[in-house]
């Protein structure tokens, strides 16, 4: 069925994190989409609701099968039921894996820039945060393997928290890049936590490689943490998965989860994961086509009206990383100028030192909203310039 991604659904006054305004500000920041979810998901929620009894629930065979088929058929990541653990969120799993593999005071490496909780959760959990800046050339980010290795040695790093595809830069790391990174981690016995939550939003012309498919004997030191919540725009359901292929490691993770009883999902989440993986492919294909058109539209608009913004075209997801340094020299001033013009983007500085004078723009919204948001950006930034 054709979905209508042009539909504008007013999310204000619903408790939405993204649309927290009392005025007509346009929200182009936090990573959720403003699209109605796929019909099979609603059918499933209705079915569960109308059953009438909302009791304790556990994962079914059919759920495992749906997870296995999705990852196997799309990405050649073949799992069995015992490789899959459920978790209330990818961010909680980041913290969980720190507890599995490190002690307070241990060093954990992350790239800069990076999705904010990679940094804040390391600090919150009393671990030492070590940053390895990504190198930018040819319009995209690259790993600096020499820097990564030097930092691993200098700080005795225990875990590399990795983001594939990368938020905020939108890189889908190529298999060769992953292999090279794996070699460095293997050499120094560094565990890898690969956050792959944006995997299914890989855009045309790019190929997502799950890190676990390359593990090759290093399974005891690798996990993938992922979810279908970004894929299908159901982040409010709070659910995710941890994939691990080593028996002893799975046992350790599971024990750690049981300490706080955080291994269970709610019954809607279990059933929605299954139905989305079984029947949501058509919605996803249409959503991705709409997102690609929005990315093209945004790039054309910026080239014409704000040509001094340096744009990083995403290889996955709907977040566009913008270098706005030509339009202002103060991060707060840039952010405030946009807010004053009633459009909100994510300030780049929250993603690390490399985010200085950058902005992250979320284009997963109806085109009419996006165009109005871009016009407000144009007004705000050209006012600063003049
Ligand atoms: C890279 C990345 N990881 C994790 C999350 C959030 O995951 P969860 O809601 O499952 O904690 C996000 C949300 O934007 C993200 O971009």
mmCIF file of C-alpha atoms and ligand atoms in Angstrom:
data_model
loop_
_atom_site.group_PDB
_atom_site.id
_atom_site.type_symbol
_atom_site.label_atom_id
_atom_site.label_comp_id
_atom_site.label_asym_id
_atom_site.label_seq_id
_atom_site.Cartn_x
_atom_site.Cartn_y
_atom_site.Cartn_z
ATOM 1 C CA UNK A 1 0.000 0.000 0.000
ATOM 2 C CA UNK A 2 1.260 3.524 -0.686
ATOM 3 C CA UNK A 3 1.958 5.464 2.524
ATOM 4 C CA UNK A 4 1.430 9.204 2.748
ATOM 5 C CA UNK A 5 4.615 10.684 4.199
ATOM 6 C CA UNK A 6 3.357 14.193 3.386
ATOM 7 C CA UNK A 7 0.775 13.930 6.152
ATOM 8 C CA UNK A 8 1.482 16.451 8.904
ATOM 9 C CA UNK A 9 0.624 15.016 12.317
ATOM 10 C CA UNK A 10 0.670 17.587 15.108
ATOM 11 C CA UNK A 11 2.876 16.088 17.824
ATOM 12 C CA UNK A 12 2.806 19.062 20.154
ATOM 13 C CA UNK A 13 1.103 18.550 23.542
ATOM 14 C CA UNK A 14 1.484 14.754 23.278
ATOM 15 C CA UNK A 15 4.522 14.440 25.525
ATOM 16 C CA UNK A 16 6.715 14.168 22.419
ATOM 17 C CA UNK A 17 10.367 14.842 23.277
ATOM 18 C CA UNK A 18 10.971 16.321 19.845
ATOM 19 C CA UNK A 19 7.938 18.623 19.666
ATOM 20 C CA UNK A 20 8.068 20.116 23.149
ATOM 21 C CA UNK A 21 7.076 23.612 22.054
ATOM 22 C CA UNK A 22 4.145 25.750 22.955
ATOM 23 C CA UNK A 23 4.639 27.884 19.823
ATOM 24 C CA UNK A 24 5.042 27.084 16.115
ATOM 25 C CA UNK A 25 8.757 26.201 16.189
ATOM 26 C CA UNK A 26 9.716 23.490 13.698
ATOM 27 C CA UNK A 27 11.588 20.522 15.211
ATOM 28 C CA UNK A 28 14.450 19.268 13.058
ATOM 29 C CA UNK A 29 16.566 17.879 15.866
ATOM 30 C CA UNK A 30 16.281 14.620 17.882
ATOM 31 C CA UNK A 31 16.461 11.432 15.790
ATOM 32 C CA UNK A 32 12.897 10.366 15.342
ATOM 33 C CA UNK A 33 10.751 10.704 12.256
ATOM 34 C CA UNK A 34 7.485 12.605 11.992
ATOM 35 C CA UNK A 35 5.913 9.846 9.893
ATOM 36 C CA UNK A 36 2.968 7.654 10.820
ATOM 37 C CA UNK A 37 4.249 4.139 11.488
ATOM 38 C CA UNK A 38 3.616 1.138 9.239
ATOM 39 C CA UNK A 39 0.104 -0.335 9.117
ATOM 40 C CA UNK A 40 1.195 -3.867 10.172
ATOM 41 C CA UNK A 41 2.454 -2.325 13.422
ATOM 42 C CA UNK A 42 -0.946 -0.799 14.189
ATOM 43 C CA UNK A 43 -2.682 -4.056 13.299
ATOM 44 C CA UNK A 44 -0.428 -5.863 15.756
ATOM 45 C CA UNK A 45 -0.948 -3.409 18.593
ATOM 46 C CA UNK A 46 -4.712 -3.626 18.065
ATOM 47 C CA UNK A 47 -4.590 -7.409 18.061
ATOM 48 C CA UNK A 48 -2.612 -7.508 21.311
ATOM 49 C CA UNK A 49 -4.884 -4.918 22.902
ATOM 50 C CA UNK A 50 -8.071 -6.640 21.863
ATOM 51 C CA UNK A 51 -6.952 -9.949 23.243
ATOM 52 C CA UNK A 52 -7.862 -8.354 26.535
ATOM 53 C CA UNK A 53 -5.213 -9.791 28.867
ATOM 54 C CA UNK A 54 -1.971 -7.840 29.060
ATOM 55 C CA UNK A 55 0.073 -10.185 31.215
ATOM 56 C CA UNK A 56 3.763 -11.042 31.490
ATOM 57 C CA UNK A 57 5.130 -12.051 28.105
ATOM 58 C CA UNK A 58 8.235 -13.797 26.850
ATOM 59 C CA UNK A 59 9.813 -13.914 23.395
ATOM 60 C CA UNK A 60 8.187 -16.461 21.089
ATOM 61 C CA UNK A 61 9.796 -18.757 18.533
ATOM 62 C CA UNK A 62 8.179 -16.656 15.811
ATOM 63 C CA UNK A 63 9.808 -13.502 17.176
ATOM 64 C CA UNK A 64 13.267 -15.078 17.149
ATOM 65 C CA UNK A 65 12.647 -16.345 13.657
ATOM 66 C CA UNK A 66 11.672 -12.869 12.444
ATOM 67 C CA UNK A 67 14.833 -11.311 13.944
ATOM 68 C CA UNK A 68 17.004 -14.073 12.482
ATOM 69 C CA UNK A 69 15.480 -13.857 8.996
ATOM 70 C CA UNK A 70 15.717 -10.064 8.812
ATOM 71 C CA UNK A 71 19.405 -9.942 9.705
ATOM 72 C CA UNK A 72 20.349 -13.051 7.769
ATOM 73 C CA UNK A 73 18.548 -12.259 4.546
ATOM 74 C CA UNK A 74 19.441 -8.551 4.493
ATOM 75 C CA UNK A 75 22.960 -8.513 5.884
ATOM 76 C CA UNK A 76 24.160 -12.088 5.878
ATOM 77 C CA UNK A 77 24.341 -11.938 9.667
ATOM 78 C CA UNK A 78 23.079 -15.398 10.551
ATOM 79 C CA UNK A 79 22.206 -15.729 14.209
ATOM 80 C CA UNK A 80 20.614 -18.442 16.214
ATOM 81 C CA UNK A 81 18.147 -17.916 19.006
ATOM 82 C CA UNK A 82 20.861 -18.097 21.681
ATOM 83 C CA UNK A 83 22.757 -15.207 20.072
ATOM 84 C CA UNK A 84 19.877 -12.795 20.719
ATOM 85 C CA UNK A 85 19.187 -10.962 23.963
ATOM 86 C CA UNK A 86 16.552 -8.278 24.396
ATOM 87 C CA UNK A 87 17.156 -4.999 26.173
ATOM 88 C CA UNK A 88 15.011 -1.909 26.827
ATOM 89 C CA UNK A 89 17.335 0.269 24.743
ATOM 90 C CA UNK A 90 20.593 0.582 22.901
ATOM 91 C CA UNK A 91 21.821 3.246 25.324
ATOM 92 C CA UNK A 92 21.088 1.018 28.347
ATOM 93 C CA UNK A 93 23.031 -1.707 26.508
ATOM 94 C CA UNK A 94 26.023 0.614 26.095
ATOM 95 C CA UNK A 95 26.107 1.010 29.864
ATOM 96 C CA UNK A 96 25.488 -2.703 30.393
ATOM 97 C CA UNK A 97 28.456 -3.667 28.213
ATOM 98 C CA UNK A 98 30.676 -1.327 30.217
ATOM 99 C CA UNK A 99 29.706 -3.267 33.321
ATOM 100 C CA UNK A 100 30.347 -6.593 31.559
ATOM 101 C CA UNK A 101 33.824 -5.715 30.332
ATOM 102 C CA UNK A 102 35.250 -2.988 32.551
ATOM 103 C CA UNK A 103 35.702 -1.741 36.090
ATOM 104 C CA UNK A 104 35.352 1.800 37.377
ATOM 105 C CA UNK A 105 38.397 3.784 36.242
ATOM 106 C CA UNK A 106 39.022 1.749 33.061
ATOM 107 C CA UNK A 107 39.498 3.553 29.762
ATOM 108 C CA UNK A 108 36.898 3.414 26.984
ATOM 109 C CA UNK A 109 37.542 4.770 23.510
ATOM 110 C CA UNK A 110 34.981 6.512 21.298
ATOM 111 C CA UNK A 111 35.211 8.562 18.143
ATOM 112 C CA UNK A 112 34.720 12.322 18.118
ATOM 113 C CA UNK A 113 32.163 13.432 17.018
ATOM 114 C CA UNK A 114 29.766 10.806 18.357
ATOM 115 C CA UNK A 115 26.173 10.368 19.513
ATOM 116 C CA UNK A 116 26.209 12.086 22.925
ATOM 117 C CA UNK A 117 25.423 9.115 25.245
ATOM 118 C CA UNK A 118 28.604 7.379 24.052
ATOM 119 C CA UNK A 119 30.443 10.048 26.016
ATOM 120 C CA UNK A 120 28.023 10.774 28.840
ATOM 121 C CA UNK A 121 27.428 7.104 29.759
ATOM 122 C CA UNK A 122 31.172 6.469 29.998
ATOM 123 C CA UNK A 123 31.522 9.394 32.379
ATOM 124 C CA UNK A 124 28.315 8.592 34.309
ATOM 125 C CA UNK A 125 29.604 5.069 34.915
ATOM 126 C CA UNK A 126 32.928 6.267 36.282
ATOM 127 C CA UNK A 127 34.988 5.066 33.324
ATOM 128 C CA UNK A 128 37.669 7.179 31.620
ATOM 129 C CA UNK A 129 36.554 8.671 28.319
ATOM 130 C CA UNK A 130 39.184 8.668 25.582
ATOM 131 C CA UNK A 131 38.367 10.392 22.289
ATOM 132 C CA UNK A 132 39.740 9.632 18.851
ATOM 133 C CA UNK A 133 38.793 12.360 16.367
ATOM 134 C CA UNK A 134 37.516 11.249 12.986
ATOM 135 C CA UNK A 135 39.405 12.675 10.027
ATOM 136 C CA UNK A 136 37.383 14.539 7.473
ATOM 137 C CA UNK A 137 38.343 14.455 3.817
ATOM 138 C CA UNK A 138 36.554 14.105 0.479
ATOM 139 C CA UNK A 139 33.368 15.224 2.193
ATOM 140 C CA UNK A 140 33.187 12.378 4.699
ATOM 141 C CA UNK A 141 34.634 11.047 7.919
ATOM 142 C CA UNK A 142 37.392 8.436 8.109
ATOM 143 C CA UNK A 143 38.823 6.486 11.041
ATOM 144 C CA UNK A 144 42.278 7.555 12.173
ATOM 145 C CA UNK A 145 43.726 4.133 12.885
ATOM 146 C CA UNK A 146 47.116 5.463 13.942
ATOM 147 C CA UNK A 147 45.473 7.708 16.513
ATOM 148 C CA UNK A 148 43.182 4.882 17.667
ATOM 149 C CA UNK A 149 46.113 2.536 18.209
ATOM 150 C CA UNK A 150 48.196 5.188 19.967
ATOM 151 C CA UNK A 151 45.316 6.000 22.348
ATOM 152 C CA UNK A 152 44.671 2.311 23.030
ATOM 153 C CA UNK A 153 48.293 1.834 24.058
ATOM 154 C CA UNK A 154 48.657 5.086 25.974
ATOM 155 C CA UNK A 155 45.479 4.655 28.033
ATOM 156 C CA UNK A 156 45.233 0.853 28.222
ATOM 157 C CA UNK A 157 41.805 0.988 26.580
ATOM 158 C CA UNK A 158 39.428 -1.904 27.350
ATOM 159 C CA UNK A 159 36.485 -1.208 25.006
ATOM 160 C CA UNK A 160 35.948 0.636 21.760
ATOM 161 C CA UNK A 161 32.363 1.899 21.597
ATOM 162 C CA UNK A 162 31.779 2.120 17.887
ATOM 163 C CA UNK A 163 28.900 3.545 15.881
ATOM 164 C CA UNK A 164 28.067 1.905 12.531
ATOM 165 C CA UNK A 165 26.443 3.622 10.680
ATOM 166 C CA UNK A 166 27.869 6.683 12.333
ATOM 167 C CA UNK A 167 25.775 9.300 14.092
ATOM 168 C CA UNK A 168 26.158 12.240 13.485
ATOM 169 C CA UNK A 169 28.370 11.900 10.369
ATOM 170 C CA UNK A 170 26.186 9.373 8.511
ATOM 171 C CA UNK A 171 29.081 7.117 7.462
ATOM 172 C CA UNK A 172 28.335 3.502 6.640
ATOM 173 C CA UNK A 173 31.742 2.022 7.393
ATOM 174 C CA UNK A 174 33.040 -0.166 4.570
ATOM 175 C CA UNK A 175 34.030 -3.774 5.255
ATOM 176 C CA UNK A 176 37.703 -2.900 4.666
ATOM 177 C CA UNK A 177 37.596 -0.108 7.224
ATOM 178 C CA UNK A 178 35.952 -2.426 9.748
ATOM 179 C CA UNK A 179 38.528 -5.142 9.120
ATOM 180 C CA UNK A 180 41.383 -2.716 9.655
ATOM 181 C CA UNK A 181 39.820 -1.474 12.879
ATOM 182 C CA UNK A 182 39.242 -5.039 14.042
ATOM 183 C CA UNK A 183 42.925 -5.848 13.507
ATOM 184 C CA UNK A 184 43.962 -2.979 15.770
ATOM 185 C CA UNK A 185 41.471 -3.989 18.473
ATOM 186 C CA UNK A 186 42.500 -7.647 18.252
ATOM 187 C CA UNK A 187 46.179 -6.769 18.506
ATOM 188 C CA UNK A 188 45.575 -4.988 21.811
ATOM 189 C CA UNK A 189 42.758 -7.176 23.133
ATOM 190 C CA UNK A 190 40.217 -4.342 23.047
ATOM 191 C CA UNK A 191 36.541 -5.363 23.109
ATOM 192 C CA UNK A 192 34.195 -3.895 20.505
ATOM 193 C CA UNK A 193 30.646 -2.723 21.119
ATOM 194 C CA UNK A 194 29.131 -1.864 17.753
ATOM 195 C CA UNK A 195 25.984 0.270 17.908
ATOM 196 C CA UNK A 196 24.158 -0.564 14.673
ATOM 197 C CA UNK A 197 20.808 1.057 15.362
ATOM 198 C CA UNK A 198 20.881 3.012 12.062
ATOM 199 C CA UNK A 199 21.667 -0.136 10.017
ATOM 200 C CA UNK A 200 18.344 -0.398 8.194
ATOM 201 C CA UNK A 201 18.402 3.243 7.154
ATOM 202 C CA UNK A 202 21.367 2.691 4.851
ATOM 203 C CA UNK A 203 20.799 4.744 1.715
ATOM 204 C CA UNK A 204 21.108 3.694 -1.902
ATOM 205 C CA UNK A 205 24.623 3.096 -3.175
ATOM 206 C CA UNK A 206 25.956 2.004 0.233
ATOM 207 C CA UNK A 207 26.290 -1.377 1.894
ATOM 208 C CA UNK A 208 25.947 -1.924 5.598
ATOM 209 C CA UNK A 209 28.252 -4.572 7.070
ATOM 210 C CA UNK A 210 27.387 -5.842 10.558
ATOM 211 C CA UNK A 211 30.649 -5.878 12.496
ATOM 212 C CA UNK A 212 29.870 -9.350 13.847
ATOM 213 C CA UNK A 213 30.007 -10.836 10.339
ATOM 214 C CA UNK A 214 33.746 -10.065 10.345
ATOM 215 C CA UNK A 215 34.509 -11.327 13.859
ATOM 216 C CA UNK A 216 36.532 -14.314 12.633
ATOM 217 C CA UNK A 217 37.662 -15.774 15.965
ATOM 218 C CA UNK A 218 37.123 -12.599 17.953
ATOM 219 C CA UNK A 219 33.472 -13.334 18.865
ATOM 220 C CA UNK A 220 34.299 -13.431 22.585
ATOM 221 C CA UNK A 221 35.177 -9.726 22.416
ATOM 222 C CA UNK A 222 32.408 -8.363 20.179
ATOM 223 C CA UNK A 223 28.748 -7.457 20.475
ATOM 224 C CA UNK A 224 26.340 -5.664 18.222
ATOM 225 C CA UNK A 225 23.648 -3.605 19.905
ATOM 226 C CA UNK A 226 20.789 -2.708 17.647
ATOM 227 C CA UNK A 227 17.064 -2.103 17.385
ATOM 228 C CA UNK A 228 14.200 -1.661 14.950
ATOM 229 C CA UNK A 229 12.995 1.471 16.718
ATOM 230 C CA UNK A 230 14.835 3.905 14.400
ATOM 231 C CA UNK A 231 14.054 1.740 11.373
ATOM 232 C CA UNK A 232 10.316 1.795 11.916
ATOM 233 C CA UNK A 233 10.003 5.006 13.929
ATOM 234 C CA UNK A 234 8.749 3.406 17.133
ATOM 235 C CA UNK A 235 11.373 4.714 19.587
ATOM 236 C CA UNK A 236 8.677 5.302 22.218
ATOM 237 C CA UNK A 237 8.267 1.531 22.562
ATOM 238 C CA UNK A 238 11.735 1.323 24.166
ATOM 239 C CA UNK A 239 13.117 -1.945 22.900
ATOM 240 C CA UNK A 240 16.357 -3.221 21.435
ATOM 241 C CA UNK A 241 18.546 -6.273 21.003
ATOM 242 C CA UNK A 242 22.053 -7.410 21.823
ATOM 243 C CA UNK A 243 23.704 -9.890 19.465
ATOM 244 C CA UNK A 244 26.682 -11.938 20.603
ATOM 245 C CA UNK A 245 28.078 -15.158 19.200
ATOM 246 C CA UNK A 246 30.285 -16.447 22.002
ATOM 247 C CA UNK A 247 28.602 -18.724 24.529
ATOM 248 C CA UNK A 248 30.560 -17.569 27.580
ATOM 249 C CA UNK A 249 30.064 -13.929 26.648
ATOM 250 C CA UNK A 250 26.313 -14.381 26.198
ATOM 251 C CA UNK A 251 26.137 -15.964 29.642
ATOM 252 C CA UNK A 252 28.052 -13.048 31.161
ATOM 253 C CA UNK A 253 25.805 -10.457 29.510
ATOM 254 C CA UNK A 254 22.711 -12.334 30.532
ATOM 255 C CA UNK A 255 23.906 -12.546 34.154
ATOM 256 C CA UNK A 256 24.608 -8.824 34.156
ATOM 257 C CA UNK A 257 21.109 -8.130 32.772
ATOM 258 C CA UNK A 258 19.530 -10.283 35.464
ATOM 259 C CA UNK A 259 21.217 -8.294 38.243
ATOM 260 C CA UNK A 260 18.772 -5.470 37.525
ATOM 261 C CA UNK A 261 16.126 -7.614 35.877
ATOM 262 C CA UNK A 262 16.552 -5.681 32.639
ATOM 263 C CA UNK A 263 16.266 -8.562 30.161
ATOM 264 C CA UNK A 264 12.518 -8.270 29.511
ATOM 265 C CA UNK A 265 10.527 -6.133 27.093
ATOM 266 C CA UNK A 266 6.884 -5.200 27.299
ATOM 267 C CA UNK A 267 4.400 -7.342 25.364
ATOM 268 C CA UNK A 268 3.686 -4.681 22.726
ATOM 269 C CA UNK A 269 7.383 -4.360 21.961
ATOM 270 C CA UNK A 270 7.868 -8.101 21.432
ATOM 271 C CA UNK A 271 4.951 -8.315 19.056
ATOM 272 C CA UNK A 272 5.791 -5.090 17.210
ATOM 273 C CA UNK A 273 9.383 -6.215 16.585
ATOM 274 C CA UNK A 274 8.066 -9.420 15.087
ATOM 275 C CA UNK A 275 5.417 -7.815 12.888
ATOM 276 C CA UNK A 276 7.733 -5.037 11.689
ATOM 277 C CA UNK A 277 10.394 -7.531 10.652
ATOM 278 C CA UNK A 278 7.821 -9.810 9.048
ATOM 279 C CA UNK A 279 5.676 -7.230 7.292
ATOM 280 C CA UNK A 280 7.255 -3.777 7.556
ATOM 281 C CA UNK A 281 9.646 -3.982 4.595
ATOM 282 C CA UNK A 282 7.324 -2.168 2.238
ATOM 283 C CA UNK A 283 6.860 0.796 4.603
ATOM 284 C CA UNK A 284 10.625 0.989 5.120
ATOM 285 C CA UNK A 285 11.364 1.032 1.380
ATOM 286 C CA UNK A 286 8.875 3.859 0.877
ATOM 287 C CA UNK A 287 10.155 5.797 3.908
ATOM 288 C CA UNK A 288 13.738 5.540 2.637
ATOM 289 C CA UNK A 289 12.742 6.803 -0.815
ATOM 290 C CA UNK A 290 10.999 9.776 0.811
ATOM 291 C CA UNK A 291 14.030 10.453 3.040
ATOM 292 C CA UNK A 292 16.396 10.350 0.049
ATOM 293 C CA UNK A 293 14.200 12.883 -1.743
ATOM 294 C CA UNK A 294 14.295 15.100 1.364
ATOM 295 C CA UNK A 295 18.071 14.834 1.506
ATOM 296 C CA UNK A 296 18.323 15.847 -2.180
ATOM 297 C CA UNK A 297 15.927 18.716 -1.635
ATOM 298 C CA UNK A 298 17.906 19.934 1.396
ATOM 299 C CA UNK A 299 21.238 19.774 -0.412
ATOM 300 C CA UNK A 300 19.843 21.724 -3.360
ATOM 301 C CA UNK A 301 18.331 24.334 -1.035
ATOM 302 C CA UNK A 302 21.532 24.790 0.933
ATOM 303 C CA UNK A 303 23.665 25.001 -2.187
ATOM 304 C CA UNK A 304 21.441 27.741 -3.540
ATOM 305 C CA UNK A 305 20.690 29.757 -0.383
ATOM 306 C CA UNK A 306 23.389 28.979 2.180
ATOM 307 C CA UNK A 307 26.310 27.972 -0.042
ATOM 308 C CA UNK A 308 28.936 28.468 2.639
ATOM 309 C CA UNK A 309 27.564 25.652 4.769
ATOM 310 C CA UNK A 310 29.732 22.570 4.237
ATOM 311 C CA UNK A 311 27.374 19.620 4.011
ATOM 312 C CA UNK A 312 28.209 16.000 4.746
ATOM 313 C CA UNK A 313 25.860 13.880 2.665
ATOM 314 C CA UNK A 314 24.708 10.964 4.830
ATOM 315 C CA UNK A 315 25.285 7.405 3.633
ATOM 316 C CA UNK A 316 22.667 6.232 6.109
ATOM 317 C CA UNK A 317 19.810 7.738 8.074
ATOM 318 C CA UNK A 318 18.118 11.092 7.881
ATOM 319 C CA UNK A 319 20.574 13.233 9.817
ATOM 320 C CA UNK A 320 22.664 15.745 7.884
ATOM 321 C CA UNK A 321 25.859 17.083 9.441
ATOM 322 C CA UNK A 322 26.406 20.728 8.595
ATOM 323 C CA UNK A 323 29.516 22.783 9.101
ATOM 324 C CA UNK A 324 28.147 26.280 9.750
ATOM 325 C CA UNK A 325 31.455 27.916 10.676
ATOM 326 C CA UNK A 326 31.135 30.404 7.821
ATOM 327 C CA UNK A 327 27.990 31.751 9.453
ATOM 328 C CA UNK A 328 29.112 32.309 13.037
ATOM 329 C CA UNK A 329 31.943 31.787 15.478
ATOM 330 C CA UNK A 330 29.955 31.002 18.588
ATOM 331 C CA UNK A 331 28.060 27.734 19.084
ATOM 332 C CA UNK A 332 25.418 29.119 21.407
ATOM 333 C CA UNK A 333 24.860 32.112 19.155
ATOM 334 C CA UNK A 334 24.287 29.850 16.116
ATOM 335 C CA UNK A 335 21.841 27.663 18.002
ATOM 336 C CA UNK A 336 20.001 30.645 19.493
ATOM 337 C CA UNK A 337 19.756 32.409 16.132
ATOM 338 C CA UNK A 338 17.949 29.364 14.732
ATOM 339 C CA UNK A 339 15.727 29.035 17.799
ATOM 340 C CA UNK A 340 14.837 32.710 17.517
ATOM 341 C CA UNK A 341 13.829 32.033 13.919
ATOM 342 C CA UNK A 342 11.635 29.194 15.264
ATOM 343 C CA UNK A 343 13.513 26.231 13.929
ATOM 344 C CA UNK A 344 15.462 23.813 16.138
ATOM 345 C CA UNK A 345 18.470 21.768 15.035
ATOM 346 C CA UNK A 346 20.836 19.792 17.261
ATOM 347 C CA UNK A 347 23.886 21.835 18.226
ATOM 348 C CA UNK A 348 27.030 20.078 17.007
ATOM 349 C CA UNK A 349 28.977 20.689 20.231
ATOM 350 C CA UNK A 350 26.921 18.099 22.070
ATOM 351 C CA UNK A 351 28.614 15.462 19.869
ATOM 352 C CA UNK A 352 32.148 16.339 20.967
ATOM 353 C CA UNK A 353 34.953 18.760 20.199
ATOM 354 C CA UNK A 354 34.640 18.029 16.484
ATOM 355 C CA UNK A 355 31.088 19.350 16.593
ATOM 356 C CA UNK A 356 32.251 22.923 17.148
ATOM 357 C CA UNK A 357 30.202 25.252 14.881
ATOM 358 C CA UNK A 358 28.367 22.296 13.375
ATOM 359 C CA UNK A 359 24.658 21.517 13.381
ATOM 360 C CA UNK A 360 22.783 18.260 12.883
ATOM 361 C CA UNK A 361 19.665 18.524 10.765
ATOM 362 C CA UNK A 362 16.939 15.842 10.853
ATOM 363 C CA UNK A 363 15.069 15.693 7.527
ATOM 364 C CA UNK A 364 12.688 12.807 8.345
ATOM 365 C CA UNK A 365 9.551 14.890 8.213
ATOM 366 C CA UNK A 366 6.868 15.889 5.701
ATOM 367 C CA UNK A 367 8.372 17.968 2.910
ATOM 368 C CA UNK A 368 6.234 21.007 3.682
ATOM 369 C CA UNK A 369 7.666 21.154 7.225
ATOM 370 C CA UNK A 370 11.190 20.650 5.961
ATOM 371 C CA UNK A 371 10.908 23.439 3.401
ATOM 372 C CA UNK A 372 9.527 25.853 5.998
ATOM 373 C CA UNK A 373 12.320 24.861 8.392
ATOM 374 C CA UNK A 374 14.968 25.424 5.711
ATOM 375 C CA UNK A 375 13.532 28.847 4.904
ATOM 376 C CA UNK A 376 13.781 29.789 8.582
ATOM 377 C CA UNK A 377 17.378 28.555 8.676
ATOM 378 C CA UNK A 378 18.145 30.650 5.627
ATOM 379 C CA UNK A 379 16.685 33.737 7.252
ATOM 380 C CA UNK A 380 18.465 33.192 10.569
ATOM 381 C CA UNK A 381 21.895 32.450 9.137
ATOM 382 C CA UNK A 382 21.866 35.125 6.477
ATOM 383 C CA UNK A 383 20.903 37.651 9.170
ATOM 384 C CA UNK A 384 24.005 36.696 11.158
ATOM 385 C CA UNK A 385 26.151 37.184 8.068
ATOM 386 C CA UNK A 386 24.805 40.605 7.178
HETATM 387 C C1 LIG B 1 23.629 5.800 17.465
HETATM 388 C C2 LIG B 1 22.440 5.738 18.364
HETATM 389 N N1 LIG B 1 22.406 4.812 19.338
HETATM 390 C C3 LIG B 1 21.347 4.712 20.174
HETATM 391 C C4 LIG B 1 20.270 5.569 20.065
HETATM 392 C C5 LIG B 1 19.129 5.454 21.008
HETATM 393 O O1 LIG B 1 18.806 4.119 21.242
HETATM 394 P P1 LIG B 1 17.731 3.700 22.327
HETATM 395 O O2 LIG B 1 16.558 4.605 22.192
HETATM 396 O O3 LIG B 1 17.411 2.275 21.989
HETATM 397 O O4 LIG B 1 18.404 3.813 23.671
HETATM 398 C C6 LIG B 1 20.280 6.560 19.067
HETATM 399 C C7 LIG B 1 19.174 7.520 18.960
HETATM 400 O O5 LIG B 1 19.266 8.523 18.322
HETATM 401 C C8 LIG B 1 21.386 6.633 18.199
HETATM 402 O O6 LIG B 1 21.447 7.535 17.220
#
